[in-house]
């Protein structure tokens, strides 16, 4: 209706409704006002879903009105199929009765509910931050689900038909085979006592999608399961709706055709807010109204060649009476003919290609995911092998460093031992040289002072006693012979052997032998004994050799003040063998024996005095 052709009262009613709804489409407002005889209150109740008390009296279009099937290739964003887009037709809510008593009570109640709901909003925000899924109420408990279940049940009661999936379940085919999880929950509802059996029903109904229109549109738009959607909108105030329900919705051919092609069917009465919103988005002008929607390629200049960008599109719209059956726009025959001849041949190939492409993309994603997982596994294995190689290299390096340290420590210790040994050898050599120098001086002094002259056969010397002959054999094979008196001291024999170690030469001539004892020692044998004790070397340690009687073998041990006649085996002279004494080795042996003795003494100190079985 043209707004310019309105009367003054109608114009005033239109202005009041637009003020209440804060604007809106004038044509839609006129259509609503015309359906309720220009009653602003009832029109506002319809728009804001306030459950009007009086039935709606919507004028029926004239019998001569002919509604044709309209085919559209309209972009989803332009039609607003998936939401209230700017281009969609509809009203904005506003406060109907600012001073109504209901709102006076509702505002404090709303404030209290907001306070009570505040902790739950905090918990929901915390759960979202922690990525913890929130528990969802089952769909069957929502208001929309209950409404659509009641609407489908009332449709079954009004037509005497039941949904297709319930027919199959009652005939023993098992569970619902309609549209799967999206079909009506009534399809799986067990038959109550008094309900008609499948064979007694007057027809079958399609399986309706239970959910909001937005959920229905999103389900149709899933590329992995792209389906043709059928939207059925009715208004109980239209006289054509009851016949449409009885003839079209229960037509077996129409229902089976949609079922066999996996249609998704959604319907509702425009008295419900969701159905009213869908009627505005689909631009329904009269009822009953049937629209088919599906994914179609977007026709826009921005689409690149070789790429197909699919969008949910209105395929066709059918509105008006369902009789006569042969030519009415919403009759089952007209719809079946339209589906078989036009819509299915045009839409199904594209949907099949979309599903195939979606499956291919899913398979490609799965393949890429598997490949990425394989690559991650390879990288993880490589990282593990690299880490193991690093660990082994580290162990080898640490072992090599430890070995180098050990070798270096051993070399250091060996060098230290060699140095100590070398220094000890040098010290010993130096001490030996010093000792030899000292002993050489004492030898020469002993040759001059301690060694008496040999007895003369022609000169009687009663004090020296009988003359005896003593022969000696040196370690290097040299031999020496000398005559002594039996009253001479044993020291004279040792002094004679000691003189055999004086080298030959002018510097060692007997003429230059010292007449005074070295180091200021007393003269005679007393000075020699003092020098021995001062040096800490007494007896053979001083002389550096010992005298051994060759036969029978007997050691001739030096003693101070002892005469030759007192030595067993030398009273009549004899042959002596010179055996050298290693003073250094002897000192080491004494030191070792001392250490052993101290160790044994320590063990004896630790003995607790108890007798054990081992000691026995």
Coordinates of C-alpha atoms in Angstrom, one line a residue:
X1 CA 0.0 0.0 0.0
X2 CA 1.3 3.4 -0.9
X3 CA 1.9 5.6 2.2
X4 CA 0.6 8.6 0.3
X5 CA -2.8 7.0 -0.1
X6 CA -3.4 6.6 3.6
X7 CA -6.2 8.4 5.4
X8 CA -5.4 10.8 8.2
X9 CA -6.3 8.3 10.9
X10 CA -4.2 5.6 9.2
X11 CA -1.3 8.0 8.8
X12 CA -1.6 8.9 12.6
X13 CA -1.5 5.2 13.5
X14 CA 1.6 4.6 11.3
X15 CA 3.3 7.6 12.9
X16 CA 2.5 6.2 16.4
X17 CA 3.8 2.7 15.5
X18 CA 7.1 4.1 14.1
X19 CA 7.6 6.2 17.2
X20 CA 7.1 3.1 19.4
X21 CA 9.4 1.0 17.3
X22 CA 12.0 3.8 16.9
X23 CA 11.6 3.9 13.2
X24 CA 11.5 0.9 10.9
X25 CA 10.4 0.1 7.4
X26 CA 7.1 2.0 6.6
X27 CA 5.9 -0.8 4.2
X28 CA 6.3 -3.4 6.9
X29 CA 4.6 -1.2 9.5
X30 CA 1.7 -0.6 7.1
X31 CA 1.4 -4.4 6.4
X32 CA 1.2 -5.2 10.1
X33 CA -1.3 -2.4 10.9
X34 CA -3.4 -3.5 8.0
X35 CA -3.5 -7.1 9.3
X36 CA -4.8 -5.9 12.7
X37 CA -7.3 -3.3 11.4
X38 CA -5.0 -0.4 12.1
X39 CA -4.8 -1.2 15.9
X40 CA -1.5 0.3 17.1
X41 CA -1.5 -1.7 20.3
X42 CA -2.0 -5.1 18.7
X43 CA 0.5 -4.2 15.9
X44 CA 3.2 -3.4 18.6
X45 CA 2.4 -6.7 20.4
X46 CA 3.0 -8.6 17.2
X47 CA 6.3 -6.9 16.5
X48 CA 7.6 -7.3 20.1
X49 CA 6.1 -10.8 20.7
X50 CA 3.8 -9.7 23.5
X51 CA 1.2 -12.5 22.8
X52 CA -1.8 -10.4 21.7
X53 CA -5.0 -11.4 23.4
X54 CA -7.3 -10.9 20.4
X55 CA -6.8 -13.1 17.3
X56 CA -5.2 -11.5 14.3
X57 CA -7.6 -10.7 11.4
X58 CA -5.3 -10.5 8.4
X59 CA -7.1 -9.6 5.2
X60 CA -6.9 -12.4 2.6
X61 CA -5.7 -11.6 -0.8
X62 CA -8.3 -11.7 -3.5
X63 CA -8.9 -15.0 -5.3
X64 CA -7.7 -13.5 -8.5
X65 CA -4.3 -12.8 -7.2
X66 CA -1.7 -15.0 -8.9
X67 CA 1.7 -15.5 -7.2
X68 CA 4.4 -16.8 -9.5
X69 CA 7.5 -18.7 -8.5
X70 CA 10.4 -16.3 -8.3
X71 CA 14.0 -17.5 -8.8
X72 CA 16.7 -15.5 -7.1
X73 CA 20.5 -15.5 -7.2
X74 CA 20.8 -13.1 -4.3
X75 CA 23.9 -12.6 -2.2
X76 CA 23.5 -13.8 1.4
X77 CA 24.8 -10.6 2.8
X78 CA 22.2 -8.6 0.9
X79 CA 19.3 -10.9 2.0
X80 CA 20.4 -11.2 5.7
X81 CA 19.9 -14.9 5.8
X82 CA 22.4 -15.4 8.6
X83 CA 21.7 -12.4 10.8
X84 CA 20.2 -8.9 11.1
X85 CA 22.3 -7.2 8.5
X86 CA 21.9 -3.5 7.7
X87 CA 20.0 -4.4 4.5
X88 CA 17.6 -6.7 6.3
X89 CA 14.0 -5.5 6.8
X90 CA 12.8 -5.4 10.4
X91 CA 12.1 -3.2 13.4
X92 CA 14.3 -2.1 16.2
X93 CA 13.0 -2.6 19.7
X94 CA 12.0 0.3 21.9
X95 CA 10.3 0.8 25.2
X96 CA 6.5 0.4 24.6
X97 CA 5.2 1.7 27.9
X98 CA 7.7 3.8 29.8
X99 CA 5.4 4.3 32.7
X100 CA 3.6 0.9 32.9
X101 CA 3.3 -0.7 36.4
X102 CA 4.9 -3.9 35.0
X103 CA 8.1 -2.1 34.1
X104 CA 8.1 -0.4 37.5
X105 CA 8.2 -3.9 39.1
X106 CA 10.5 -5.4 36.4
X107 CA 13.3 -2.8 36.7
X108 CA 14.2 -3.6 40.4
X109 CA 13.8 -7.3 39.6
X110 CA 16.1 -6.9 36.6
X111 CA 18.6 -5.1 38.8
X112 CA 18.5 -7.9 41.5
X113 CA 18.9 -10.5 38.8
X114 CA 21.9 -8.6 37.4
X115 CA 23.6 -8.6 40.8
X116 CA 22.9 -12.3 41.3
X117 CA 24.3 -13.1 37.8
X118 CA 27.5 -11.0 38.3
X119 CA 29.5 -13.9 39.9
X120 CA 28.5 -16.2 37.1
X121 CA 29.7 -13.6 34.5
X122 CA 33.1 -13.6 36.4
X123 CA 33.2 -17.4 36.4
X124 CA 32.4 -17.5 32.7
X125 CA 35.1 -15.0 31.9
X126 CA 37.6 -17.0 34.0
X127 CA 36.6 -20.2 32.3
X128 CA 37.1 -18.6 28.9
X129 CA 40.6 -17.3 29.8
X130 CA 41.6 -20.7 31.1
X131 CA 40.0 -22.3 28.0
X132 CA 37.7 -24.5 30.1
X133 CA 34.6 -25.5 28.2
X134 CA 31.4 -24.2 29.8
X135 CA 28.6 -26.8 30.4
X136 CA 25.8 -26.3 27.9
X137 CA 22.1 -27.0 28.5
X138 CA 20.7 -29.7 26.2
X139 CA 19.0 -28.3 23.2
X140 CA 15.8 -30.0 24.2
X141 CA 15.6 -27.8 27.3
X142 CA 15.8 -24.5 25.5
X143 CA 12.7 -22.3 24.8
X144 CA 13.0 -22.5 21.1
X145 CA 13.3 -26.3 21.2
X146 CA 10.2 -26.6 23.3
X147 CA 8.3 -24.2 21.0
X148 CA 9.2 -26.0 17.9
X149 CA 8.4 -29.4 19.4
X150 CA 4.9 -28.0 20.3
X151 CA 4.5 -26.5 16.9
X152 CA 5.4 -29.8 15.1
X153 CA 3.1 -31.7 17.5
X154 CA 0.2 -29.3 16.8
X155 CA 0.9 -29.7 13.1
X156 CA 0.7 -33.5 13.5
X157 CA -2.6 -33.2 15.4
X158 CA -4.1 -30.7 13.0
X159 CA -3.2 -32.7 9.8
X160 CA -3.5 -36.2 11.3
X161 CA -0.1 -37.0 9.8
X162 CA 3.2 -37.8 11.5
X163 CA 6.8 -37.1 10.6
X164 CA 8.5 -39.4 8.1
X165 CA 11.1 -40.7 10.5
X166 CA 8.4 -41.6 13.0
X167 CA 6.6 -43.6 10.3
X168 CA 9.7 -45.5 9.6
X169 CA 10.4 -46.1 13.3
X170 CA 6.9 -47.4 13.9
X171 CA 7.1 -49.7 10.9
X172 CA 10.2 -51.4 12.4
X173 CA 13.0 -49.8 10.4
X174 CA 14.8 -48.8 13.6
X175 CA 15.9 -45.3 14.5
X176 CA 15.0 -42.1 12.7
X177 CA 16.3 -41.9 9.1
X178 CA 15.3 -38.3 8.4
X179 CA 17.9 -35.7 8.8
X180 CA 19.9 -37.2 11.5
X181 CA 20.7 -35.2 14.6
X182 CA 19.0 -32.1 13.1
X183 CA 15.6 -33.6 12.7
X184 CA 12.8 -33.1 15.1
X185 CA 13.1 -34.7 18.5
X186 CA 9.5 -35.8 18.0
X187 CA 10.7 -38.3 15.4
X188 CA 12.2 -40.4 18.2
X189 CA 9.3 -39.8 20.7
X190 CA 7.6 -43.1 21.6
X191 CA 3.9 -43.4 20.8
X192 CA 1.7 -42.7 23.7
X193 CA -1.5 -44.6 24.5
X194 CA -4.3 -43.4 22.2
X195 CA -2.0 -42.1 19.5
X196 CA -2.6 -43.3 16.0
X197 CA -0.4 -46.0 14.6
X198 CA 1.6 -45.4 11.4
X199 CA -0.9 -47.3 9.3
X200 CA -3.8 -45.3 10.7
X201 CA -2.3 -41.8 10.0
X202 CA -3.7 -39.6 7.2
X203 CA -0.2 -38.8 5.7
X204 CA 3.4 -38.0 6.5
X205 CA 5.1 -34.8 7.3
X206 CA 8.7 -33.9 6.6
X207 CA 11.2 -34.1 9.4
X208 CA 11.5 -30.5 10.8
X209 CA 14.8 -29.0 12.0
X210 CA 14.4 -28.2 15.7
X211 CA 16.3 -25.0 16.4
X212 CA 16.4 -21.4 15.5
X213 CA 16.4 -20.0 12.0
X214 CA 20.0 -18.9 12.5
X215 CA 21.1 -22.4 13.4
X216 CA 19.1 -23.8 10.4
X217 CA 20.9 -21.4 8.0
X218 CA 24.3 -22.2 9.4
X219 CA 23.6 -25.9 9.1
X220 CA 22.6 -25.4 5.4
X221 CA 25.8 -23.4 4.8
X222 CA 28.2 -26.1 6.1
X223 CA 30.3 -26.9 3.1
X224 CA 31.2 -30.3 4.4
X225 CA 27.5 -31.2 4.5
X226 CA 25.9 -28.7 2.1
X227 CA 22.2 -29.2 1.9
X228 CA 19.2 -27.5 0.3
X229 CA 17.1 -25.9 3.0
X230 CA 13.3 -25.5 2.8
X231 CA 11.7 -22.7 4.9
X232 CA 8.0 -23.0 5.5
X233 CA 6.2 -20.0 7.1
X234 CA 2.6 -19.9 8.0
X235 CA 0.1 -17.6 9.7
X236 CA -2.9 -19.1 11.4
X237 CA -4.9 -16.0 10.5
X238 CA -4.6 -16.7 6.7
X239 CA -7.4 -18.9 5.3
X240 CA -5.0 -20.6 2.9
X241 CA -2.8 -22.1 5.6
X242 CA -5.0 -25.0 6.8
X243 CA -5.4 -26.3 3.2
X244 CA -1.7 -25.9 2.6
X245 CA -0.9 -27.9 5.7
X246 CA -3.3 -30.7 4.8
X247 CA -2.5 -30.9 1.1
X248 CA 1.1 -29.8 0.5
X249 CA 2.9 -30.6 3.8
X250 CA 1.4 -34.1 3.9
X251 CA 1.9 -34.9 0.2
X252 CA 3.9 -38.2 0.0
X253 CA 5.6 -37.3 -3.2
X254 CA 6.7 -33.9 -2.0
X255 CA 7.9 -35.2 1.4
X256 CA 9.7 -38.2 -0.1
X257 CA 11.4 -36.0 -2.7
X258 CA 12.8 -33.7 0.0
X259 CA 13.7 -36.7 2.1
X260 CA 15.5 -38.5 -0.8
X261 CA 17.5 -35.4 -1.6
X262 CA 18.4 -34.8 2.0
X263 CA 16.6 -31.5 2.4
X264 CA 16.7 -29.6 5.7
X265 CA 13.2 -28.4 6.5
X266 CA 12.5 -25.6 9.0
X267 CA 9.1 -24.0 9.7
X268 CA 7.2 -21.8 12.1
X269 CA 4.3 -19.5 12.6
X270 CA 5.0 -15.8 12.1
X271 CA 3.4 -15.1 15.5
X272 CA 6.7 -16.3 16.9
X273 CA 9.5 -13.8 17.0
X274 CA 12.0 -16.1 15.2
X275 CA 9.6 -17.0 12.4
X276 CA 8.7 -13.3 12.1
X277 CA 12.4 -12.4 11.8
X278 CA 12.9 -15.1 9.1
X279 CA 9.9 -13.7 7.2
X280 CA 11.5 -10.3 7.1
X281 CA 14.8 -11.7 6.0
X282 CA 13.2 -13.7 3.3
X283 CA 10.8 -10.9 2.2
X284 CA 7.6 -12.9 2.7
X285 CA 4.5 -10.9 1.8
X286 CA 1.7 -13.4 2.1
X287 CA 1.2 -16.9 3.6
X288 CA 1.7 -19.8 3.3
X289 CA 5.3 -19.1 2.3
X290 CA 7.9 -21.6 1.0
X291 CA 11.5 -20.7 0.2
X292 CA 14.4 -22.9 -0.9
X293 CA 17.9 -21.8 0.1
X294 CA 21.3 -23.4 -0.5
X295 CA 24.9 -22.5 -1.1
X296 CA 25.5 -21.0 -4.5
X297 CA 28.6 -19.3 -6.1
X298 CA 28.8 -15.6 -5.3
X299 CA 28.4 -13.4 -8.4
X300 CA 30.6 -10.5 -7.7
X301 CA 33.3 -8.6 -9.7
X302 CA 35.8 -9.3 -6.9
X303 CA 35.6 -13.0 -7.5
X304 CA 38.9 -14.2 -9.1
X305 CA 38.9 -16.5 -12.0
X306 CA 39.3 -20.2 -11.1
X307 CA 37.9 -19.7 -7.6
X308 CA 34.4 -20.4 -6.3
X309 CA 33.2 -18.5 -3.3
X310 CA 29.9 -20.0 -2.1
X311 CA 27.3 -18.1 -0.2
X312 CA 23.9 -19.0 1.1
X313 CA 21.4 -17.9 -1.5
X314 CA 17.6 -17.8 -1.9
X315 CA 16.9 -20.2 -4.7
X316 CA 13.2 -19.6 -5.1
X317 CA 10.2 -18.3 -3.1
X318 CA 6.6 -19.6 -3.3
X319 CA 3.8 -17.8 -1.5
X320 CA 0.1 -17.9 -1.8
X321 CA -2.7 -20.5 -1.9
X322 CA -2.1 -24.2 -2.5
X323 CA -5.3 -24.8 -4.6
X324 CA -5.9 -25.5 -7.3
X325 CA -3.4 -28.3 -7.1
X326 CA -2.3 -28.0 -10.7
X327 CA -1.3 -24.4 -10.8
X328 CA -1.3 -22.9 -7.2
X329 CA 2.1 -21.5 -6.2
X330 CA 2.4 -23.6 -3.0
X331 CA 0.6 -26.8 -4.1
X332 CA 2.6 -30.0 -3.9
X333 CA 2.5 -30.6 -7.6
X334 CA 3.8 -27.2 -8.4
X335 CA 6.6 -27.5 -5.8
X336 CA 7.6 -31.0 -7.0
X337 CA 7.6 -29.9 -10.6
X338 CA 9.8 -27.0 -9.7
X339 CA 12.2 -29.1 -7.7
X340 CA 12.5 -31.8 -10.3
X341 CA 12.7 -29.6 -13.4
X342 CA 14.5 -26.5 -12.2
X343 CA 16.0 -26.4 -8.7
X344 CA 17.6 -29.9 -8.3
X345 CA 19.2 -30.1 -11.7
X346 CA 20.7 -26.6 -11.2
X347 CA 21.7 -26.8 -7.5
X348 CA 22.7 -30.4 -6.8
X349 CA 25.8 -30.5 -9.1
X350 CA 27.2 -27.4 -7.4
X351 CA 26.4 -28.8 -3.9
X352 CA 28.0 -32.1 -4.8
X353 CA 31.1 -30.2 -6.0
X354 CA 31.1 -28.1 -2.9
X355 CA 30.9 -31.2 -0.7
X356 CA 33.6 -32.9 -2.7
X357 CA 35.8 -29.8 -2.5
X358 CA 35.2 -29.6 1.3
X359 CA 36.0 -33.3 1.7
X360 CA 39.1 -32.8 -0.4
X361 CA 40.1 -29.8 1.7
X362 CA 39.4 -31.8 4.9
X363 CA 41.5 -34.7 3.5
X364 CA 44.2 -32.2 2.4
X365 CA 44.1 -30.7 5.9
X366 CA 44.3 -34.2 7.4
X367 CA 47.2 -35.1 5.1
X368 CA 49.0 -31.8 5.9
X369 CA 48.3 -32.4 9.6
X370 CA 49.7 -35.9 9.3
X371 CA 52.6 -34.6 7.3
X372 CA 53.2 -31.9 9.9
X373 CA 53.0 -34.6 12.6
X374 CA 55.4 -36.8 10.7
X375 CA 57.7 -33.8 10.2
X376 CA 57.4 -33.0 13.9
X377 CA 58.2 -36.6 14.7
X378 CA 61.2 -36.5 12.4
X379 CA 62.4 -33.2 14.0
X380 CA 61.8 -34.7 17.4
X381 CA 63.8 -37.8 16.5
X382 CA 66.5 -35.6 14.9
X383 CA 66.5 -33.4 18.0
X384 CA 66.8 -36.5 20.2
X385 CA 69.6 -37.9 18.0
X386 CA 71.3 -34.6 18.1
X387 CA 70.9 -34.3 21.9
X388 CA 72.3 -37.9 22.2
X389 CA 75.2 -37.1 19.9
X390 CA 75.8 -33.9 21.9
X391 CA 75.8 -36.0 25.1
X392 CA 78.2 -38.5 23.7
X393 CA 80.4 -35.8 22.3
X394 CA 80.3 -34.1 25.7
X395 CA 81.1 -37.4 27.4
X396 CA 84.0 -38.0 25.0
X397 CA 85.3 -34.5 25.5
X398 CA 85.0 -34.8 29.3
X399 CA 86.7 -38.2 29.2
X400 CA 89.5 -36.8 26.9
X401 CA 89.9 -33.8 29.3
X402 CA 90.0 -36.2 32.3
X403 CA 92.5 -38.4 30.5
X404 CA 94.7 -35.4 29.5
X405 CA 94.5 -34.2 33.1
X406 CA 95.5 -37.7 34.4
X407 CA 98.4 -37.9 31.9
X408 CA 99.5 -34.4 32.7
X409 CA 99.2 -35.2 36.5
X410 CA 101.2 -38.4 36.0
X411 CA 103.8 -36.5 33.9
X412 CA 104.0 -33.9 36.6
X413 CA 104.3 -36.5 39.3
X414 CA 106.9 -38.3 37.2
X415 CA 108.8 -35.2 36.6
X416 CA 108.6 -34.3 40.3
X417 CA 109.8 -37.7 41.3
X418 CA 112.6 -37.5 38.7
X419 CA 113.5 -34.1 40.0
X420 CA 113.5 -35.2 43.6
X421 CA 115.4 -38.3 42.6
X422 CA 117.9 -36.2 40.6
X423 CA 118.3 -33.8 43.5
X424 CA 118.7 -36.7 45.9
X425 CA 121.2 -38.2 43.6
X426 CA 123.0 -35.0 43.3
X427 CA 122.8 -34.5 47.1
X428 CA 124.1 -38.0 47.7
X429 CA 126.8 -37.5 45.1
X430 CA 127.8 -34.3 46.6
X431 CA 127.8 -35.9 50.1
X432 CA 129.7 -38.8 48.7
X433 CA 132.3 -36.5 47.2
X434 CA 132.5 -34.5 50.4
X435 CA 132.8 -37.8 52.3
X436 CA 135.5 -39.1 50.0
X437 CA 137.4 -35.9 50.3
X438 CA 137.1 -36.1 54.1
X439 CA 138.0 -39.8 54.1
X440 CA 141.0 -39.2 51.8
X441 CA 142.4 -36.7 54.3
X442 CA 141.9 -39.2 57.2
X443 CA 143.4 -42.0 55.1
X444 CA 146.6 -40.0 54.5
X445 CA 146.7 -39.0 58.1
X446 CA 146.2 -42.6 59.2
X447 CA 149.0 -43.7 56.7
X448 CA 151.3 -41.4 58.5
X449 CA 150.1 -41.7 62.1
X450 CA 148.1 -45.0 62.6
X451 CA 150.1 -47.3 60.4
X452 CA 153.3 -48.5 62.2
X453 CA 156.4 -49.3 60.3
X454 CA 156.9 -53.0 59.5
X455 CA 159.0 -55.0 62.0
X456 CA 162.7 -55.7 61.1
X457 CA 163.9 -59.2 61.4
X458 CA 167.3 -57.9 62.6
X459 CA 165.9 -55.6 65.2
X460 CA 164.2 -57.1 68.2
X461 CA 161.1 -55.4 69.3
X462 CA 159.7 -57.2 72.3
X463 CA 156.8 -54.7 72.8
X464 CA 155.3 -55.6 69.4
X465 CA 155.7 -59.3 69.9
X466 CA 156.0 -61.9 67.3
X467 CA 156.0 -60.8 63.7
X468 CA 153.1 -62.0 61.6
X469 CA 152.4 -61.8 57.9
X470 CA 149.0 -60.6 56.7
X471 CA 148.0 -60.6 53.0
X472 CA 144.9 -58.8 51.6
X473 CA 143.0 -59.2 48.3
X474 CA 141.3 -56.1 47.0
X475 CA 137.9 -56.2 45.2
X476 CA 139.6 -55.2 42.0
X477 CA 142.0 -58.1 42.3
X478 CA 145.0 -56.3 43.6
X479 CA 146.9 -57.8 46.4
X480 CA 148.8 -56.4 49.3
X481 CA 151.1 -57.9 51.9
X482 CA 152.4 -56.4 55.1
X483 CA 154.1 -57.6 58.3
X484 CA 152.7 -56.6 61.7
X485 CA 153.6 -57.4 65.2
X486 CA 151.1 -59.4 67.1
X487 CA 151.0 -56.6 69.7
X488 CA 149.9 -54.1 67.0
X489 CA 146.3 -52.8 67.1
X490 CA 143.6 -54.1 64.8
X491 CA 143.2 -50.4 63.8
X492 CA 146.7 -50.6 62.2
X493 CA 145.5 -53.5 59.9
X494 CA 142.4 -51.5 58.9
X495 CA 144.6 -48.4 58.4
X496 CA 146.9 -50.5 56.1
X497 CA 143.9 -51.7 54.0
X498 CA 142.5 -48.1 54.0
X499 CA 145.8 -46.8 52.5
X500 CA 145.4 -49.1 49.6
X501 CA 142.5 -46.9 48.4
X502 CA 144.9 -43.9 48.1
X503 CA 145.5 -43.2 44.4
X504 CA 149.0 -43.0 43.1
X505 CA 150.5 -39.7 42.1
X506 CA 152.6 -36.9 43.4
X507 CA 149.7 -35.1 45.0
X508 CA 149.0 -38.2 47.0
X509 CA 152.6 -38.8 48.0
X510 CA 153.2 -40.0 51.5
X511 CA 155.6 -37.2 52.0
X512 CA 152.7 -34.7 51.9
X513 CA 150.5 -36.6 54.3
X514 CA 149.2 -34.5 57.2
X515 CA 150.9 -35.0 60.5
X516 CA 148.1 -33.3 62.5
X517 CA 144.7 -34.9 62.8
X518 CA 142.1 -33.3 60.6
X519 CA 139.4 -31.0 62.1
X520 CA 141.4 -30.5 65.3
X521 CA 140.8 -34.0 66.5
X522 CA 143.1 -35.5 69.2
X523 CA 146.1 -37.5 68.0
X524 CA 146.3 -41.2 67.7
X525 CA 143.5 -43.7 67.7
X526 CA 141.5 -41.6 70.1
X527 CA 141.2 -38.8 67.4
X528 CA 140.0 -41.4 64.9
X529 CA 137.3 -42.7 67.2
X530 CA 136.1 -39.2 68.0
X531 CA 135.9 -38.5 64.2
X532 CA 133.8 -41.7 63.8
X533 CA 131.3 -40.7 66.4
X534 CA 131.2 -37.1 65.2
X535 CA 130.4 -38.3 61.7
X536 CA 127.9 -40.9 63.0
X537 CA 129.7 -43.6 61.2
X538 CA 131.4 -46.2 63.4
X539 CA 133.3 -49.3 62.3
X540 CA 132.7 -50.5 58.8
X541 CA 130.5 -47.5 58.1
X542 CA 133.5 -45.4 58.6
X543 CA 136.0 -47.6 56.8
X544 CA 133.6 -48.5 53.9
X545 CA 134.7 -52.1 53.9
X546 CA 135.1 -55.1 56.1
X547 CA 137.8 -57.7 56.5
X548 CA 136.9 -61.3 56.1
X549 CA 139.3 -64.3 56.8
X550 CA 139.3 -66.3 53.7
X551 CA 139.6 -69.7 55.3
X552 CA 137.9 -70.6 57.4
X553 CA 135.6 -67.6 56.6
X554 CA 135.3 -65.3 59.5
X555 CA 134.5 -61.6 59.7
X556 CA 137.2 -59.5 61.3
X557 CA 135.2 -56.8 63.0
X558 CA 137.0 -53.6 64.0
X559 CA 137.1 -52.7 67.6
X560 CA 139.0 -49.8 69.2
X561 CA 142.0 -50.8 71.3
X562 CA 142.0 -54.4 70.2
X563 CA 145.3 -56.1 69.4
X564 CA 145.9 -58.5 66.5
X565 CA 146.9 -61.2 68.9
X566 CA 143.4 -61.0 70.4
X567 CA 141.7 -61.6 67.1
X568 CA 140.8 -65.2 66.5
X569 CA 142.3 -66.4 63.3
X570 CA 145.0 -63.7 62.9
X571 CA 147.4 -64.8 65.7
X572 CA 149.6 -66.5 63.2
X573 CA 148.7 -64.1 60.3
X574 CA 146.5 -65.0 57.4
X575 CA 144.9 -64.1 54.1
X576 CA 142.2 -61.4 54.3
X577 CA 139.5 -60.6 51.7
X578 CA 138.3 -57.0 51.4
X579 CA 134.5 -56.7 51.0
X580 CA 133.1 -53.3 50.2
X581 CA 130.2 -51.9 52.3
X582 CA 127.5 -49.9 50.6
X583 CA 126.9 -47.3 53.3
X584 CA 124.0 -45.7 51.4
X585 CA 122.1 -49.0 50.9
X586 CA 122.8 -49.9 54.5
X587 CA 121.4 -46.6 55.7
X588 CA 118.3 -47.1 53.5
X589 CA 117.9 -50.6 55.0
X590 CA 118.2 -49.2 58.5
X591 CA 115.6 -46.6 57.7
X592 CA 113.2 -49.2 56.3
X593 CA 113.7 -51.4 59.3
X594 CA 113.0 -48.4 61.5
X595 CA 109.7 -47.7 59.7
X596 CA 108.7 -51.3 60.0
X597 CA 109.5 -51.3 63.7
X598 CA 107.5 -48.1 64.2
X599 CA 104.5 -49.7 62.3
X600 CA 104.7 -52.8 64.5
X601 CA 104.9 -50.7 67.6
X602 CA 101.8 -48.8 66.5
X603 CA 99.9 -52.1 65.9
X604 CA 101.0 -53.3 69.4
X605 CA 99.7 -50.0 70.8
X606 CA 96.4 -50.6 69.2
X607 CA 96.1 -54.1 70.6
X608 CA 93.3 -54.1 73.1
X609 CA 94.8 -57.0 75.1
X610 CA 92.0 -59.5 74.3
X611 CA 92.8 -62.9 72.9
X612 CA 90.7 -63.8 69.8
X613 CA 90.2 -67.1 68.0
X614 CA 92.4 -65.8 65.1
X615 CA 95.3 -65.1 67.6
X616 CA 95.0 -68.6 68.9

